[in-house]
Amino acid sequence: MISAVIIDDEPKSVFTLNSFLHDYCPQVSVAGIANDAHAAKTLIEKVTPQLVFLDIEMPMGSGFDLLQSLKTIRFEIIFITAYNQYAISAFRFSALDYLLKPLRITELKEAVAKAEQRITEKKSTYDYELMLRNIGEQNTGKHKIAFADKGIQYLVSLDKIMYCIASANYTQVYTRDKMFISSKNLKEFEDMLPPEIFFRIHHGHIVNVNYILKLQKGRGGSAIMNDGKELEIAVRRKEDFMKVFKGNP
């Protein structure tokens, strides 16, 4: 059994989550419930859960404030939130799970299964430290994403990513310094990269407009990147792309 706690200030949400866990996630045992950050810290220190369902917006401090108040994070977290693109991007960069309200059974079961796997594999909490760092940085271009290469983990600022190219179900991410292979597909990168500087100019690639050296004319044309790479611009995306491109110095 996975020992879990629920931290949420909305009684209806707590009741729904508790019921869903009982009915659809029998491997989870709810050991306690707290409705604010202060009570949650006390509960976590007392129960030492393996899994925490954490609401972001609460009285007496947010879910992020709670995490920053803890000396160590020795549990998995499934965030619960109303839609907030800024926060969700930070979760995605860190490969963390989140559930949007109202809760959906399928998504809950998937998130619990991932958490169970991480608990079994005893993975580190490094992702949470990265997420908290990103949340504290208002400039989205300075948010960092982690890449693994030959057993080494690299933290790369988004503004150092030049372009991304689809490669089957993977993505080749080209930065100023090196290329990484990510298990995220191109759509996932499109969803999480800041749209003010990144644009999907073609179904097969995304570019950082700040690294475009020049544009090549043609029906759709192409973008010549700083490293000399030429990337085709799809005709149907050209008009929207030009609006973004002209809006950047």
XYZ file of C-alpha atoms in Angstrom:
249
model
C 0.000 0.000 0.000
C 1.069 3.575 -0.710
C 0.663 5.896 2.275
C -0.815 9.201 1.107
C -2.157 12.508 2.406
C -4.521 14.985 0.773
C -3.854 18.705 1.122
C -6.726 20.815 -0.176
C -8.907 23.539 1.343
C -12.041 22.694 -0.684
C -14.200 20.057 1.097
C -15.914 19.044 -2.142
C -12.573 18.411 -3.873
C -11.299 16.438 -0.879
C -14.450 14.286 -0.830
C -14.226 13.630 -4.587
C -10.533 12.741 -4.509
C -10.938 10.529 -1.441
C -13.850 8.698 -3.075
C -12.006 8.227 -6.373
C -8.948 6.861 -4.595
C -11.068 4.421 -2.600
C -12.936 3.194 -5.679
C -10.273 3.280 -8.401
C -6.829 3.323 -6.746
C -6.928 0.577 -4.087
C -3.135 0.659 -3.766
C -3.397 4.082 -2.073
C -4.202 4.424 1.636
C -5.126 7.959 2.746
C -3.440 8.530 6.099
C -4.559 12.113 6.663
C -6.104 15.302 5.281
C -5.098 18.943 5.795
C -6.777 22.107 4.527
C -3.990 24.689 4.798
C -0.211 24.857 4.438
C 0.500 25.098 8.175
C -1.602 22.056 9.065
C -0.163 20.232 6.060
C 3.414 20.667 7.264
C 2.511 19.242 10.662
C 0.664 16.331 9.046
C 3.529 15.496 6.681
C 6.088 15.534 9.497
C 3.846 13.272 11.589
C 2.725 10.791 8.937
C 5.797 10.813 6.618
C 3.691 9.844 3.567
C 4.989 8.338 0.361
C 2.577 10.363 -1.760
C 1.040 13.821 -1.338
C -1.917 15.171 -3.287
C -1.222 18.886 -3.121
C -3.559 21.751 -3.978
C -1.676 24.865 -5.077
C -3.959 27.682 -3.945
C -4.719 27.506 -0.211
C -5.103 29.867 2.751
C -2.053 30.548 4.938
C 0.364 29.922 2.081
C 0.349 28.141 -1.271
C 1.382 24.588 -2.005
C 4.705 25.972 -3.247
C 5.209 27.808 0.058
C 4.634 24.521 1.862
C 7.268 22.708 -0.184
C 9.797 25.485 0.348
C 9.225 25.298 4.106
C 10.192 21.631 4.256
C 13.813 20.690 4.898
C 13.593 17.696 2.576
C 11.015 16.289 0.188
C 10.936 12.536 0.641
C 7.610 11.855 -1.022
C 6.041 11.946 -4.449
C 3.671 14.789 -5.295
C 0.637 14.953 -7.528
C -0.364 18.593 -7.866
C -4.022 19.559 -8.011
C -4.848 22.868 -9.618
C -7.281 24.976 -11.544
C -5.897 25.903 -14.963
C -2.749 28.009 -14.695
C -0.483 27.869 -17.738
C 2.490 29.380 -15.901
C 2.444 26.752 -13.154
C 1.655 23.901 -15.525
C 4.667 24.775 -17.682
C 6.891 24.513 -14.611
C 5.462 21.054 -13.882
C 6.045 19.912 -17.448
C 9.672 21.057 -17.479
C 10.229 18.969 -14.350
C 8.275 15.912 -15.591
C 5.866 16.161 -12.677
C 2.252 15.069 -12.561
C -0.687 17.397 -12.047
C -4.462 17.050 -12.074
C -6.809 19.767 -13.233
C -10.060 20.411 -11.423
C -12.613 18.944 -11.856
C -10.806 15.642 -11.361
C -11.039 12.893 -13.963
C -10.755 9.241 -13.008
C -8.558 8.215 -15.948
C -6.033 10.994 -15.318
C -5.979 10.215 -11.584
C -5.258 6.537 -12.215
C -2.462 7.408 -14.653
C -0.854 9.871 -12.235
C -1.027 7.389 -9.339
C 0.521 4.666 -11.506
C 3.451 6.945 -12.380
C 3.934 7.912 -8.738
C 3.832 4.235 -7.726
C 6.559 3.468 -10.243
C 8.743 6.298 -8.964
C 8.236 5.133 -5.384
C 9.209 1.582 -6.363
C 12.284 2.793 -8.239
C 13.157 5.172 -5.376
C 13.951 8.039 -7.715
C 15.337 11.259 -6.276
C 13.326 14.425 -5.610
C 15.589 16.480 -7.892
C 12.620 17.285 -10.151
C 10.881 19.129 -7.312
C 13.902 21.317 -6.675
C 13.963 22.217 -10.362
C 10.242 22.991 -10.331
C 10.554 25.286 -7.310
C 13.444 27.102 -8.943
C 11.379 27.666 -12.092
C 8.344 28.875 -10.132
C 10.536 31.513 -8.478
C 11.820 32.819 -11.829
C 9.415 35.275 -13.469
C 11.344 35.382 -16.765
C 10.159 32.240 -18.559
C 13.182 32.325 -20.837
C 15.328 31.647 -17.772
C 13.320 28.594 -16.742
C 15.414 25.456 -16.897
C 14.697 22.009 -18.253
C 16.696 18.883 -17.392
C 18.273 16.659 -20.038
C 20.186 13.443 -19.424
C 23.122 12.504 -21.639
C 25.498 9.582 -20.996
C 24.587 9.457 -17.323
C 25.066 13.206 -16.793
C 22.135 15.537 -16.087
C 22.251 18.974 -17.682
C 20.107 21.956 -16.713
C 19.455 24.121 -19.757
C 17.811 27.556 -19.765
C 15.003 27.774 -22.309
C 16.579 30.828 -23.912
C 19.584 28.657 -24.854
C 17.443 26.284 -26.933
C 17.795 27.203 -30.628
C 15.363 24.743 -32.211
C 13.679 21.357 -31.765
C 13.230 18.698 -34.440
C 10.806 15.771 -34.295
C 12.413 12.336 -34.493
C 9.718 9.617 -34.418
C 8.281 9.779 -30.872
C 11.358 11.634 -29.621
C 12.655 15.163 -30.059
C 16.131 16.372 -30.935
C 16.756 19.548 -28.944
C 19.542 21.766 -30.270
C 21.023 24.223 -27.793
C 23.875 26.681 -28.175
C 26.256 24.090 -26.747
C 25.032 20.608 -27.709
C 22.181 18.442 -28.928
C 19.990 16.358 -26.614
C 17.495 13.581 -27.327
C 14.300 13.939 -25.295
C 11.584 11.322 -24.806
C 9.015 14.141 -24.990
C 7.404 14.518 -28.400
C 7.330 17.790 -30.305
C 3.757 18.583 -29.245
C 4.815 18.448 -25.595
C 7.600 20.937 -26.300
C 5.184 23.165 -28.212
C 2.835 23.198 -25.219
C 5.459 24.078 -22.643
C 7.880 26.418 -24.427
C 7.059 30.158 -24.056
C 5.141 31.211 -27.205
C 6.612 34.705 -27.201
C 9.973 33.333 -28.425
C 9.227 29.810 -29.716
C 7.122 28.982 -32.757
C 6.269 25.719 -34.496
C 6.962 26.752 -38.079
C 6.412 23.238 -39.428
C 4.886 19.979 -38.168
C 8.442 18.667 -37.760
C 10.209 21.520 -35.961
C 10.021 24.442 -33.539
C 12.356 27.421 -33.618
C 13.494 30.041 -31.133
C 12.988 33.234 -33.141
C 15.979 34.836 -31.410
C 18.309 32.373 -33.161
C 17.054 32.976 -36.700
C 19.851 34.475 -38.769
C 17.712 35.217 -41.829
C 14.609 34.118 -43.711
C 14.840 32.446 -47.106
C 12.133 33.421 -49.611
C 9.825 30.858 -51.157
C 6.201 29.718 -51.056
C 6.509 29.085 -47.360
C 10.147 29.939 -47.198
C 12.622 28.721 -44.632
C 14.461 29.945 -41.563
C 18.244 29.929 -41.540
C 19.379 29.432 -37.964
C 22.515 30.839 -36.335
C 24.329 27.516 -36.733
C 23.526 27.393 -40.471
C 20.646 24.884 -40.199
C 17.860 25.556 -42.725
C 14.330 24.747 -41.506
C 11.284 24.825 -43.759
C 8.329 27.068 -42.901
C 4.941 25.501 -43.635
C 2.757 27.693 -45.861
C -0.206 27.540 -43.498
C 1.947 28.616 -40.532
C 3.820 31.440 -42.268
C 1.397 34.293 -41.566
C 1.180 33.591 -37.829
C 4.923 32.999 -37.644
C 5.705 36.369 -39.235
C 3.632 38.122 -36.565
C 5.770 36.525 -33.852
C 9.016 37.046 -35.763
C 8.358 40.756 -36.437
C 7.372 41.245 -32.822
C 10.857 40.281 -31.632
C 13.852 42.603 -31.943
